[in-house]
Structure formats: C-alpha cells, structure tokens
Tab-separated table of C-alpha atoms and ligand atoms in Angstrom:
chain	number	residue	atom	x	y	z
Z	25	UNK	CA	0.000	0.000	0.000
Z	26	UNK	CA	1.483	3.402	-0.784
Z	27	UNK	CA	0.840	5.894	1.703
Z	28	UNK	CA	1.015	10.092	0.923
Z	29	UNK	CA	-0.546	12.946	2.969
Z	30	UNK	CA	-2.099	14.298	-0.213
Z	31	UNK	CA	-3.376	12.240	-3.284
Z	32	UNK	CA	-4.104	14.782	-6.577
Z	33	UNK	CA	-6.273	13.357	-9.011
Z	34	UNK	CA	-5.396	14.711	-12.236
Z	35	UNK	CA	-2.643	16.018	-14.091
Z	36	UNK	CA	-3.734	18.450	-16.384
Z	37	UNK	CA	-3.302	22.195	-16.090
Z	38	UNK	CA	-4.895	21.923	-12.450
Z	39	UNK	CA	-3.275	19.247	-11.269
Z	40	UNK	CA	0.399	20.059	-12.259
Z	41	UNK	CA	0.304	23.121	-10.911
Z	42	UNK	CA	-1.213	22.123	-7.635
Z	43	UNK	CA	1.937	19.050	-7.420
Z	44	UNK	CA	4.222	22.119	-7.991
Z	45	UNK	CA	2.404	24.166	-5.022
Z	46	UNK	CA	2.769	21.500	-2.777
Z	47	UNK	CA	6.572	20.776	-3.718
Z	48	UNK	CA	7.218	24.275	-3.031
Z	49	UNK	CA	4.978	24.411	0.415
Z	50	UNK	CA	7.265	20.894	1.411
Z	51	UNK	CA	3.994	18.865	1.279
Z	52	UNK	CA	3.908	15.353	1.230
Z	53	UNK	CA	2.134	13.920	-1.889
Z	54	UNK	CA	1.411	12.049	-5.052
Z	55	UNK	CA	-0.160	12.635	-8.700
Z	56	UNK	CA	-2.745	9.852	-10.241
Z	57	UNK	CA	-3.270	10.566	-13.603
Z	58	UNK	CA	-5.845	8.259	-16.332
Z	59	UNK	CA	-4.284	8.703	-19.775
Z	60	UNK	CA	-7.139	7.308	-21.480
Z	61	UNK	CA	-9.451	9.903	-20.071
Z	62	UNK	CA	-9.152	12.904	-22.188
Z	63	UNK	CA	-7.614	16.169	-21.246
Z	64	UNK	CA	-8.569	19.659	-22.045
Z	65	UNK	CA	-5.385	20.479	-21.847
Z	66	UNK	CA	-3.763	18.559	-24.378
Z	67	UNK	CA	-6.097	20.421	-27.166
Z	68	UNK	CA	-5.897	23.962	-25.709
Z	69	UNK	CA	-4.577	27.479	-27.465
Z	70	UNK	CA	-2.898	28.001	-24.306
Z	71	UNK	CA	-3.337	31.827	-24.876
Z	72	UNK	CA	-3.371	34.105	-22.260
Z	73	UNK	CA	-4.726	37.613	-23.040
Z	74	UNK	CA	-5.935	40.500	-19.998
Z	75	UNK	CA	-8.947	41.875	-22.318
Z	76	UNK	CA	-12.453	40.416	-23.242
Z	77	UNK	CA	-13.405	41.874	-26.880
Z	78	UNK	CA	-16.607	41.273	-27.345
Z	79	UNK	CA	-17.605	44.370	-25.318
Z	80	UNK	CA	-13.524	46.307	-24.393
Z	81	UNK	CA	-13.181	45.365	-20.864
Z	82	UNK	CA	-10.650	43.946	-18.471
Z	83	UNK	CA	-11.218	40.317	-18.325
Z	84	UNK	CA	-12.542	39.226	-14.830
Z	85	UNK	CA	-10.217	39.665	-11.972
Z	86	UNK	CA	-7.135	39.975	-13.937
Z	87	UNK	CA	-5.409	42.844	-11.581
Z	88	UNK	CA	-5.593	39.668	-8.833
Z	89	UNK	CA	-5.022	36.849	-11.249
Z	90	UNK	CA	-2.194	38.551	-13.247
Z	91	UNK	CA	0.890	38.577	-11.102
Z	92	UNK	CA	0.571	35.012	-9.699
Z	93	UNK	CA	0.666	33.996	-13.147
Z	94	UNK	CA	3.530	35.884	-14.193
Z	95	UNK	CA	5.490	35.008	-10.962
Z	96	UNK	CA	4.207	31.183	-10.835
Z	97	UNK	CA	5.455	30.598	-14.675
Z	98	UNK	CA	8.750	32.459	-14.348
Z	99	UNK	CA	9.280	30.459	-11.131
Z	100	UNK	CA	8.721	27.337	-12.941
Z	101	UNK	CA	10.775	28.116	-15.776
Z	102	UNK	CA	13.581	29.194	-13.628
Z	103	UNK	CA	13.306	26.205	-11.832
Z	104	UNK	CA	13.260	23.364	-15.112
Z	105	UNK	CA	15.572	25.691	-16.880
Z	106	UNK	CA	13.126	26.016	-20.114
Z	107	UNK	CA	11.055	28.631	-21.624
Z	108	UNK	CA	6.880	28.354	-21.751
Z	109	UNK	CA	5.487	31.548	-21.979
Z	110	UNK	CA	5.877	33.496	-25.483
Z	111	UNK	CA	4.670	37.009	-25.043
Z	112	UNK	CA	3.479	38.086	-28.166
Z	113	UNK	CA	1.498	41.340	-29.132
Z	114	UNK	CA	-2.237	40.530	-29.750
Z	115	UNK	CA	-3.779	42.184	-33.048
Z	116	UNK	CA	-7.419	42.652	-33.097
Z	117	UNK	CA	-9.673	43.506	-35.857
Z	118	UNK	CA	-11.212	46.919	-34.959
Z	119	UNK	CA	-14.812	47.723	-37.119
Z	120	UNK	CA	-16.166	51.424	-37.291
Z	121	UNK	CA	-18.639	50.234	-34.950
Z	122	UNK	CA	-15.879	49.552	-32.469
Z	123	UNK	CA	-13.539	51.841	-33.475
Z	124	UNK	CA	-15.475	54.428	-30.513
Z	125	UNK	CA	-15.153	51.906	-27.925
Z	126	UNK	CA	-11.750	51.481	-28.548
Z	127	UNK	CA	-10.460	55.038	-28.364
Z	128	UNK	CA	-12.265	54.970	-25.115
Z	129	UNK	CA	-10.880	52.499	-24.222
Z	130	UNK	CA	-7.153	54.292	-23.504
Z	131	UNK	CA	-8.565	56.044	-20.956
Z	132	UNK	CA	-10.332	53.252	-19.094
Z	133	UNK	CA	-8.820	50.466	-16.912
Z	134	UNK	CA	-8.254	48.796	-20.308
Z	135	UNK	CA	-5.291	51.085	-20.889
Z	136	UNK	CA	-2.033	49.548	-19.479
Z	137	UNK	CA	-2.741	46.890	-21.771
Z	138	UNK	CA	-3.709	48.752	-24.893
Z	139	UNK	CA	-0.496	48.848	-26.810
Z	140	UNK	CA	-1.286	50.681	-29.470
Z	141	UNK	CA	-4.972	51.639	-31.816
Z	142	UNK	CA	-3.709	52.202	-35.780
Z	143	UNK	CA	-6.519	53.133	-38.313
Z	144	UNK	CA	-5.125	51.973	-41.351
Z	145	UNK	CA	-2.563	49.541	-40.021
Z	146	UNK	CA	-2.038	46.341	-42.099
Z	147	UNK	CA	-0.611	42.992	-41.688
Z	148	UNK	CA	0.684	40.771	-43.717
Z	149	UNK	CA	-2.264	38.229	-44.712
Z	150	UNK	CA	-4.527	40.069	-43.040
Z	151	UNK	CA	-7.623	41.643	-44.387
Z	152	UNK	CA	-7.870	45.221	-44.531
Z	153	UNK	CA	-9.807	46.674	-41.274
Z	154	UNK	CA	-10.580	50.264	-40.157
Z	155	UNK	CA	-7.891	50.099	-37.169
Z	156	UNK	CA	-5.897	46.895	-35.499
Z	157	UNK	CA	-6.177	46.669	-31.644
Z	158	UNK	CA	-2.275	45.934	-30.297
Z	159	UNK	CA	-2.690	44.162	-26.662
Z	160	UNK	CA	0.346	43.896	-24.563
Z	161	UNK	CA	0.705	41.254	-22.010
Z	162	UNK	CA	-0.743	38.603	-24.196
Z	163	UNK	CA	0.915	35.617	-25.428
Z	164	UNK	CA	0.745	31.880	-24.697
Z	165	UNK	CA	1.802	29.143	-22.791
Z	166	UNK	CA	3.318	26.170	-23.837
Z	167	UNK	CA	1.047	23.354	-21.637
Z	168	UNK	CA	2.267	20.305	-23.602
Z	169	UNK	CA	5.742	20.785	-22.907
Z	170	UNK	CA	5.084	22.149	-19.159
Z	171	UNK	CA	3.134	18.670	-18.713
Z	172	UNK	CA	5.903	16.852	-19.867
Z	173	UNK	CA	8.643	18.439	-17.646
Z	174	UNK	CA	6.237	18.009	-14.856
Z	175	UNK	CA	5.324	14.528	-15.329
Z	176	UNK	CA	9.062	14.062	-15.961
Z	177	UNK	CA	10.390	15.077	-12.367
Z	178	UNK	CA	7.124	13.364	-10.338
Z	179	UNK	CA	8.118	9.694	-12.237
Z	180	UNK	CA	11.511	10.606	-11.254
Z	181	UNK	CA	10.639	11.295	-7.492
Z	182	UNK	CA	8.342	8.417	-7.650
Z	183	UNK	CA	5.212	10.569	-6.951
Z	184	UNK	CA	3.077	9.643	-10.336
Z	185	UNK	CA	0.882	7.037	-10.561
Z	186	UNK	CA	-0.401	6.647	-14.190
Z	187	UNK	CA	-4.364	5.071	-13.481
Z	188	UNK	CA	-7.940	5.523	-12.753
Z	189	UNK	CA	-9.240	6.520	-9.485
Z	190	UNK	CA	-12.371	3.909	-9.419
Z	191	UNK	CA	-15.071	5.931	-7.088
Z	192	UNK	CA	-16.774	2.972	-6.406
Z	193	UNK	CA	-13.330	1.370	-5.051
Z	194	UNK	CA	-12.907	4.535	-2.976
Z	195	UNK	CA	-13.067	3.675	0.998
Z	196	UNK	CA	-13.565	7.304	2.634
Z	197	UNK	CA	-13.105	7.089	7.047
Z	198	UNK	CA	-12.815	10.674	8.833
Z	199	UNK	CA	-8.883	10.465	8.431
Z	200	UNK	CA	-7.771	7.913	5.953
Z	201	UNK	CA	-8.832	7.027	2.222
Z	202	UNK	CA	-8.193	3.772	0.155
Z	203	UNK	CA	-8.495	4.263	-3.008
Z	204	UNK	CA	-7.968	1.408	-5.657
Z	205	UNK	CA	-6.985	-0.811	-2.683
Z	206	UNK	CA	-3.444	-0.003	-3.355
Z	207	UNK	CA	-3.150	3.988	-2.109
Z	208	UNK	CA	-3.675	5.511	1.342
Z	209	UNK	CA	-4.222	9.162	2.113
Z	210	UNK	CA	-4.965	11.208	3.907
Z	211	UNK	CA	-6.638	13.998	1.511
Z	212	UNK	CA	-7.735	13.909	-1.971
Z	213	UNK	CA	-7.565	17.056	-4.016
Z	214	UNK	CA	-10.013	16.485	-7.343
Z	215	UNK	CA	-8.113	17.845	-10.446
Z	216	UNK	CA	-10.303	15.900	-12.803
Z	217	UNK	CA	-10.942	18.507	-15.863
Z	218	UNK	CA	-14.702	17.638	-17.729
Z	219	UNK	CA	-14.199	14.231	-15.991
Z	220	UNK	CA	-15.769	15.414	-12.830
Z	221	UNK	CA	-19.135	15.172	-14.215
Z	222	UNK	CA	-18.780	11.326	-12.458
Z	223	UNK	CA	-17.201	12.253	-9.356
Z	224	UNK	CA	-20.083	11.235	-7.171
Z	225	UNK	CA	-18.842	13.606	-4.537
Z	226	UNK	CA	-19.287	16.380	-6.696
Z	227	UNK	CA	-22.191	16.349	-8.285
Z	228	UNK	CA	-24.227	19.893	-8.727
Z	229	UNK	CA	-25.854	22.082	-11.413
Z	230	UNK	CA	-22.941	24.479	-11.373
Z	231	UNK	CA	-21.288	22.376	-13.947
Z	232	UNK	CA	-21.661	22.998	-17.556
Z	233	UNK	CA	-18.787	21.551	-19.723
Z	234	UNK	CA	-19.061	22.843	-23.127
Z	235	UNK	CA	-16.770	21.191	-26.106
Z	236	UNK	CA	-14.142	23.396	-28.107
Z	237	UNK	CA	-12.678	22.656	-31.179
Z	238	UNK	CA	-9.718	23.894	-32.872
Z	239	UNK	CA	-7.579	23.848	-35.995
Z	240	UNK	CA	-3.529	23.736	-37.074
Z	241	UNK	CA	-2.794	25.343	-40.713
Z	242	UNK	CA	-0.071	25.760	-42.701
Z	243	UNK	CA	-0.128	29.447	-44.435
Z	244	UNK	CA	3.758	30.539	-45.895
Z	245	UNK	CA	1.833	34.382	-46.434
Z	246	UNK	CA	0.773	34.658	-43.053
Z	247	UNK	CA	2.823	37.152	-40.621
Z	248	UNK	CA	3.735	35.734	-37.768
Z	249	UNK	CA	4.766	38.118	-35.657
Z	250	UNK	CA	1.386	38.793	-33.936
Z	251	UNK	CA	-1.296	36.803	-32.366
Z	252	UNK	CA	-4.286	37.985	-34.605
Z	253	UNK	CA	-7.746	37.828	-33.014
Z	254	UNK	CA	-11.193	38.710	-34.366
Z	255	UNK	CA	-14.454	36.024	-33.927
Z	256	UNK	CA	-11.655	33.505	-33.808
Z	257	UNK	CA	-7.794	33.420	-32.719
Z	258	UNK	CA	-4.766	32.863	-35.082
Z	259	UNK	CA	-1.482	32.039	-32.996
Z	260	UNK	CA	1.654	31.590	-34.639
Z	261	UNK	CA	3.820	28.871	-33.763
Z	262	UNK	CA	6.460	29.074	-35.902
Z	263	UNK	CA	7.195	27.630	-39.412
Z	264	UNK	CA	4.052	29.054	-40.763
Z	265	UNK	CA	2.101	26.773	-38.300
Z	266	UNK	CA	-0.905	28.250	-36.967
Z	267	UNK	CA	-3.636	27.727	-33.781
Z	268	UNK	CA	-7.297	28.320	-35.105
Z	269	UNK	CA	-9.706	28.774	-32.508
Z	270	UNK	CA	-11.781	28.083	-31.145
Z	271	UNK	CA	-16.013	27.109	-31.110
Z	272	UNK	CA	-18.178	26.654	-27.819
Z	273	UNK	CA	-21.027	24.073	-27.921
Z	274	UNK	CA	-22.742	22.406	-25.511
Z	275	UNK	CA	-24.386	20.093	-28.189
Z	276	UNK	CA	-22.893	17.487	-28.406
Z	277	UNK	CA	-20.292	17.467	-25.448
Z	278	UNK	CA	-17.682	15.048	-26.649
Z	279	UNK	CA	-13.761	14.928	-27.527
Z	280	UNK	CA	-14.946	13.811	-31.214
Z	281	UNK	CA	-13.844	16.850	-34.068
Z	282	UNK	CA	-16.703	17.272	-36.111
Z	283	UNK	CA	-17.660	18.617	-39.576
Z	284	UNK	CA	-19.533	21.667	-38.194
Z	285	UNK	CA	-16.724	22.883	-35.970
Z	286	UNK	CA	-14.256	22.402	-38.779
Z	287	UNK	CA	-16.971	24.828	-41.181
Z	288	UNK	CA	-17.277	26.904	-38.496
Z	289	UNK	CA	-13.696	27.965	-38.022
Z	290	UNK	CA	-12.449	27.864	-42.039
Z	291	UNK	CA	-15.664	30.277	-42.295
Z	292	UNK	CA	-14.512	32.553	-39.500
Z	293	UNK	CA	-10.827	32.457	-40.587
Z	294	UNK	CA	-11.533	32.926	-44.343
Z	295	UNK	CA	-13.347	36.328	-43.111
Z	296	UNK	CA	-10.094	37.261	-41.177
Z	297	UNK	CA	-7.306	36.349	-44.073
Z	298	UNK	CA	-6.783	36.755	-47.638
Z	299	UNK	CA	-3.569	34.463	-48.249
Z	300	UNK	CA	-4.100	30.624	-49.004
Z	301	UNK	CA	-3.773	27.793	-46.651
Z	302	UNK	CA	-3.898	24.023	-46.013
Z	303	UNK	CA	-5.542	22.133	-42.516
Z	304	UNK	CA	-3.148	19.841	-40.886
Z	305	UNK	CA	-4.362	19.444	-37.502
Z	306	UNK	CA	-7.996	19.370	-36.069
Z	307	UNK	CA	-8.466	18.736	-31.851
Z	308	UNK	CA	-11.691	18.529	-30.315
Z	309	UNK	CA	-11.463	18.528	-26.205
Z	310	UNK	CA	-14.092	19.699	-23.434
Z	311	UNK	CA	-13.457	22.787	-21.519
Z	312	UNK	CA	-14.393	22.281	-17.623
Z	313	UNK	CA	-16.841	25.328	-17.065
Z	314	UNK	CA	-18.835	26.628	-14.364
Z	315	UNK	CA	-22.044	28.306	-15.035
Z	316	UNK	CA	-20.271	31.997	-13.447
Z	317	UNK	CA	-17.193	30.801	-15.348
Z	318	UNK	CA	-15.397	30.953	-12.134
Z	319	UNK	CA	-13.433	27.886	-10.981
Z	320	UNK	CA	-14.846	26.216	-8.112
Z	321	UNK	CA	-12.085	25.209	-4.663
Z	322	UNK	CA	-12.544	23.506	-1.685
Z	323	UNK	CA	-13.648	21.324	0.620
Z	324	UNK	CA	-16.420	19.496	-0.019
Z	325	UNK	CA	-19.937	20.620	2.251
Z	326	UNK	CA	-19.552	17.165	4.726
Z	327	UNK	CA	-16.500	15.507	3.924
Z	328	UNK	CA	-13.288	17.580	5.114
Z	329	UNK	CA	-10.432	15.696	3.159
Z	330	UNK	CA	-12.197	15.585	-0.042
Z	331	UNK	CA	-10.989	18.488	-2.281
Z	332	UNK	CA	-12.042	20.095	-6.029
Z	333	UNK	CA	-10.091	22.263	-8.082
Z	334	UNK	CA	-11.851	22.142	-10.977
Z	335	UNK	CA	-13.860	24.904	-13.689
Z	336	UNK	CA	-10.850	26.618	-15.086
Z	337	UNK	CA	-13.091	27.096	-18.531
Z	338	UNK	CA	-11.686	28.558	-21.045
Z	339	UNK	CA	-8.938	30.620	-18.905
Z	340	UNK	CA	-6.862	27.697	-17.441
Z	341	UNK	CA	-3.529	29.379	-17.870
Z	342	UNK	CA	-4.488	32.693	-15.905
Z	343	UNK	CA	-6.615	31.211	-13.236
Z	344	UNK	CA	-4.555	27.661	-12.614
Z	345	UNK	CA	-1.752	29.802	-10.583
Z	346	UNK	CA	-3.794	31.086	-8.696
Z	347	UNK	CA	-6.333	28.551	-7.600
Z	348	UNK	CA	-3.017	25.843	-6.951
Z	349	UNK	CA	-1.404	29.067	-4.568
Z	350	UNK	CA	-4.884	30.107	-2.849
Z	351	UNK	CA	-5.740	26.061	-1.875
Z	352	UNK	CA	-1.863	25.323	-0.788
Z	353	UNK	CA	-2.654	28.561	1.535
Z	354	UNK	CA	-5.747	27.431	2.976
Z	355	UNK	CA	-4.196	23.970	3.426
Z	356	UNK	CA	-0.988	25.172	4.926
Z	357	UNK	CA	-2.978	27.794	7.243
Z	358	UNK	CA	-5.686	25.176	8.746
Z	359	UNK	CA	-8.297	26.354	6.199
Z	360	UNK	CA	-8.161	29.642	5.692
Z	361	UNK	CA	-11.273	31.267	4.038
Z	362	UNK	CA	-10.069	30.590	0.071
Z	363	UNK	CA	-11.024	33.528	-2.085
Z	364	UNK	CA	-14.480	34.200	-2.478
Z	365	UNK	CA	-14.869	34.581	-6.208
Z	366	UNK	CA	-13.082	30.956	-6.578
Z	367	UNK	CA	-14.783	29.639	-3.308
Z	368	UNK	CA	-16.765	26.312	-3.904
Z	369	UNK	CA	-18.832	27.297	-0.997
Z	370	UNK	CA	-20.470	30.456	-3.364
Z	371	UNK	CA	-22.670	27.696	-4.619
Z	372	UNK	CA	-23.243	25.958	-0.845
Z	373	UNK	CA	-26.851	25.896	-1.235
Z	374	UNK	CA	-26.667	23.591	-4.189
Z	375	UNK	CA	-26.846	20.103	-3.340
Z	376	UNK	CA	-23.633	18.335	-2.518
Z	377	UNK	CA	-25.171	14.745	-1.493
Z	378	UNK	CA	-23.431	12.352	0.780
Z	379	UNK	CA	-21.775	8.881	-0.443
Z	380	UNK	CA	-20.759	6.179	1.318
X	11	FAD	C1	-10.356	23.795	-27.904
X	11	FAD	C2	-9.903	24.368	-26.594
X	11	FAD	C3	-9.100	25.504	-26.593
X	11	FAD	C4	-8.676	26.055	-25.376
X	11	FAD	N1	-7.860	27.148	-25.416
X	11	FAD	C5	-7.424	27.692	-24.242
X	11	FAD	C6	-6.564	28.813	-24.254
X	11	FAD	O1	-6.168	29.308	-25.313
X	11	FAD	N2	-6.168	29.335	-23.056
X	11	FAD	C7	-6.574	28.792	-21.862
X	11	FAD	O2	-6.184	29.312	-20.791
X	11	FAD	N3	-7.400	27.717	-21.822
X	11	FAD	C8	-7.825	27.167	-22.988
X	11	FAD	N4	-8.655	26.075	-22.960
X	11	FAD	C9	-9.117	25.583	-21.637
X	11	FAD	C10	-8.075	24.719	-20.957
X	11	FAD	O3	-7.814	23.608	-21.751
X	11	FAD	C11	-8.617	24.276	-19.588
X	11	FAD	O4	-9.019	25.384	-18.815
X	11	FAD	C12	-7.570	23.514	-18.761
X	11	FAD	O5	-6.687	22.816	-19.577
X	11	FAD	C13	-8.257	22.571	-17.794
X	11	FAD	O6	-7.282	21.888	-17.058
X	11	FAD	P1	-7.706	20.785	-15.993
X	11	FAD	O7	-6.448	20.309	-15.376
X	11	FAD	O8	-8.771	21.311	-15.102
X	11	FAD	O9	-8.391	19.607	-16.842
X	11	FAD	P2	-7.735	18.580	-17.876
X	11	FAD	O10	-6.655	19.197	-18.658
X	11	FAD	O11	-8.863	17.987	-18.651
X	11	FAD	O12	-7.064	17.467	-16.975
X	11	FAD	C14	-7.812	16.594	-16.169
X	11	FAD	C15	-7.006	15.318	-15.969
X	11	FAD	O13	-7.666	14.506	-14.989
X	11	FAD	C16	-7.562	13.164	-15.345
X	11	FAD	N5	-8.626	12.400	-14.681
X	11	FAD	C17	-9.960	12.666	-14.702
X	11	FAD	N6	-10.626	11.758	-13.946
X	11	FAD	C18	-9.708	10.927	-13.421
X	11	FAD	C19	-9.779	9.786	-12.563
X	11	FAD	N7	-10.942	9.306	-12.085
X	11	FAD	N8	-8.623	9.154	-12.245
X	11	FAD	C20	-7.419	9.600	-12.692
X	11	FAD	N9	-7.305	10.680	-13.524
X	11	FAD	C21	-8.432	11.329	-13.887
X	11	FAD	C22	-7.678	13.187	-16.879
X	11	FAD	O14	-7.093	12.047	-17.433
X	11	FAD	C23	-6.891	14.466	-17.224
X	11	FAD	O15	-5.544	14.140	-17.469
X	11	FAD	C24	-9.084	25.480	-24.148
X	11	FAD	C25	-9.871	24.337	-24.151
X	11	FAD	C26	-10.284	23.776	-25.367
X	11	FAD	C27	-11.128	22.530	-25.342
C-alpha cells in the first residue's frame, strides 16, 4: 500500500500546478493521472490575453489573477531551466462600430494593456480593417511541454501514478482514504478537468462543460509576428504553423472533431485572411466550465479531506496559478477562508449529497 498525505487526481493544467504548489509548500504527496481519459489540456490554445473583446473590458479579476501567473510561470521556468510563456502582441480587428469603444478604451482600466490603436494599419495576410487593436501582455503558454517536464520530475521522485481513481473502489473514514486498494491518504484534491461530471462527490448544477474545437494550418503568407484575433484566434507557432480557434457548444459534449466545428472555423478564418492555406491538424477537447465561469475550490460541504479544483473554462492558464497558490494557503494555514470569487462554498446551497 502506498501511503502520501495528499493524493491529486489529475494532471492536467490543475493538477500540475497544484503538485508544484505542494513541492514548493514541502507537502507530502502524489499525482494519479488516467491517460485514457481525455484532457482539455492537451487540445488547448494556451493563450493568455488580460482583455475580453466582445464588449472592451478587463477580463474578470485579472489585476488579482495577473501577477501570480507571471510570478508562478517564471518560477517554474527558472526552476526546469526552459522557456513556456511566449509574449506576443495581440492584433485585433477593430470595425467602425468599435472603433469608438476602442479610443475609449485608452482612458479606461483597459489602458495599461492597450499597446497601441492604428486606423489603417495592415498585416501581412490580413484583411484590410478600419484600425488593429495591439494588446500587450498577451501571449501563450506552452502546456504540452510544461506537462511533460512536470510529469518528468514526479516519475523521477516516484510521486506519479499513471491510473484511474475507481469511485466505487474509494473507501472514505474521517482520516484515511483507500483508493484502488493499493493507495492511502490522507486527503484527496479532485483535479479531474470535464471528468468530474462522475465524481459522485461532486455532483451539482454548477457544472456545464461545453466542447471546443480547434484547428492547425499551414499558411507561408501569413505574418507571424502577432497573435491575430477577431471572432476567432490565429497564434503563430512558428514555421508558418498556426492555432485556429476556437467554437463553444454544448451540443454534443464530446472529444470527437466534427464537420460543423471544422466549417465553423475555415468560415470565420476565411473572413479574417486573404492568403491561401492548407488544414493539418484538427483537436476537439471539453473545456471544464462553471455556469459563473469561475473555478470552483474547496472542501467538499460534509466531507473535510475531499478536495475540487476544478472549472478553469476557457482561462486555465491565468486562473490555474492562482487557484493551486490560494488552496496550498488554505491547506498550509488550517483552512483559511479561500477567495471568495473561486470559493466552492459560493454555490453551498446547491446540493452536494453524501456517499458512502
Ligand atoms: C479547444 C480548446 C481551446 C482552449 N484554449 C485555451 C486557451 O487558449 N487558453 C486557456 O487558458 N485555456 C484554454 N482552454 C481551456 C483549458 O484547456 C482548460 O481550462 C484547462 O486545460 C483545464 O485543465 P484541468 O487540469 O482542469 O483539466 P484537464 O486538462 O482535462 O485534466 C484533467 C485530468 O484529470 C484526469 N482524470 C480525470 N478523472 C480521473 C480519474 N478518475 N482518475 C485519474 N485521472 C483522472 C484526466 O485524465 C486528465 O488528465 C481550451 C480548451 C479547449 C477545449
């Protein structure tokens, strides 16, 4: 029987940066990852981007969310000795009907990220527009390859343990759990992405997974200095390699990249760019949403050592630093109140029910 303090169930976005938390705080525990489950964050942009552009404003919470991100990431990279966030000036596609908005919008709270508004301004591949929005502090992360270092040093410590948590092979007393009849501990901290749709422990109306898909092109006209953004994102990667996304639907929810998503996008992209291009890639993964799009943290109502992290949505890279730092707090400090805006208990008087 292996024995840890804390067992994480999940290593996606959530759970990896959670393990690194508790490495940091000196915190006994291990990582259980199902690779045959699917994970959000295998498919994702990875972008990270302060503004919402759909009406100019500050995306939610980012003055709080914004330095833990920074520091967490730099801390990591530091610390592995590689590089995963590319800062890259965002583009967007200003209309006349925005164009208002946007010169506004320099004198708003929007404006230490406004780079620059050009009327006129063209880039390569892109079609004309009456101004381009330039956002600083935008960029992306580079999950894959963070997942992979992480997942590297836990096998090496002897901390990861690739398989399912079974729930109904889950033996829950006041201060031990079995799970699988093969671990022992004395916490469980939920990382489980979409997945936690079946946790039984978790079960309430605040979850609403919706499925995103998203596309990989090849287009040699294309600048690629710029992260260009309109209805849909374009994020170079290098060698002419583009991200295209990405849709929402919550019809059908599955992993499964469909005909209609892949419409969807060339439609939104051929209204974007006028150079040629060829499809290599297409993902399809579910994003793990809360109806506030908040994430959800916590202890669960009745049972004290069962924990979620889950509902990053579609934000995982900003909000994942934070949520890992605010729990390892709370843990660390005998349960100190967790933020309110990413508190599981906002949503106490939905029904948590009990099983045994
Ligand atoms: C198309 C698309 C584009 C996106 N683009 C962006 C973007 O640009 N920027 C951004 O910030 N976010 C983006 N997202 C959202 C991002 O992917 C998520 O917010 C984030 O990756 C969620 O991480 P997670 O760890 O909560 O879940 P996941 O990454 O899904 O990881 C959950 C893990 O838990 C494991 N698991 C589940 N149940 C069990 C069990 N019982 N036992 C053992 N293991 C289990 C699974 O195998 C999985 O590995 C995008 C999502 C999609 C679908």
């Amino acid at each position: 029987m292996k024995k840890t303090e804390i067992l994480i169930v999940g290593h996606g976005l959530a759970g990896s940066l959670m393990a690194w938390e508790l490495q940091q705080a000196g915190i006994d525990f291990m990582v259980m990852n199902a690779p045959q489950i699917p994970r959000s964050s295998d498919v994702a942009g990875g972008l990270f981007n302060p503004l919402m552009f759909r009406k100019l404003r500050l995306a939610q919470m980012v003055e709080d969310l914004w330095p833990v991100m920074q520091a967490t990431y730099t801390a990591i990279e530091k610390h592995y000795g590689i590089k995963l966030m590319h800062h890259i000036l965002s583009a967007k596609m200003v209309y006349d009907k925005e164009l208002v908005e946007w010169e506004q919008g320099h004198e708003k709270k929007t404006a230490p990220y406004i780079h620059a508004l050009i009327k006129g301004a063209s880039v390569k591949g892109l079609k004309n527009v009456t101004a381009l929005g330039f956002i600083s502090s935008s960029g992306y992360l580079d999950i894959v390859k963070w997942l992979e270092i992480s997942k590297k040093g836990l096998v090496e410590k002897g901390q990861f343990i690739e398989g399912e948590l079974v729930y109904a092979k889950m033996k829950n007393f006041k201060d031990k759990i079995f799970i699988n009849n093969t671990i022992e501990a004395s916490k469980i901290i939920f990382c489980e992405g979409a997945a936690v749709i079946k946790n039984p422990w978790f079960q309430a109306d605040w979850l609403t997974p919706n499925k995103g898909e998203l596309l990989e092109i090849q287009a040699p006209d294309l600048d690629e200095k710029y992260i260009l953004r309109d209805e849909v994102f374009i994020l170079p990667l290098g060698h002419h390699r583009f991200k295209v996304g990405a849709t929402y639907s919550h019809d059908p929810v599955d992993t499964l990249p469909s005909e209609d998503g892949r419409k969807e996008l060339k439609a939104k992209l051929d209204k974007m760019i006028s150079v040629s291009y060829k499809i290599t890639q297409h993902y399809a993964g579910v994003r793990p949403a809360i109806k506030d799009r908040m994430p959800v943290l916590g202890p669960h109502v009745n049972r004290e050592n069962l924990f979620i992290f889950n509902g990053l949505g579609s934000r995982g890279v900003v909000l994942a630093p934070y949520c890992a730092k605010a729990l390892v707090k709370s843990l660390l400090s005998n349960n100190e109140p967790i933020p309110a805006f990413v508190n599981v208990r906002r949503f106490a008087q939905l029904p948590h029910p009990i099983v045994y």
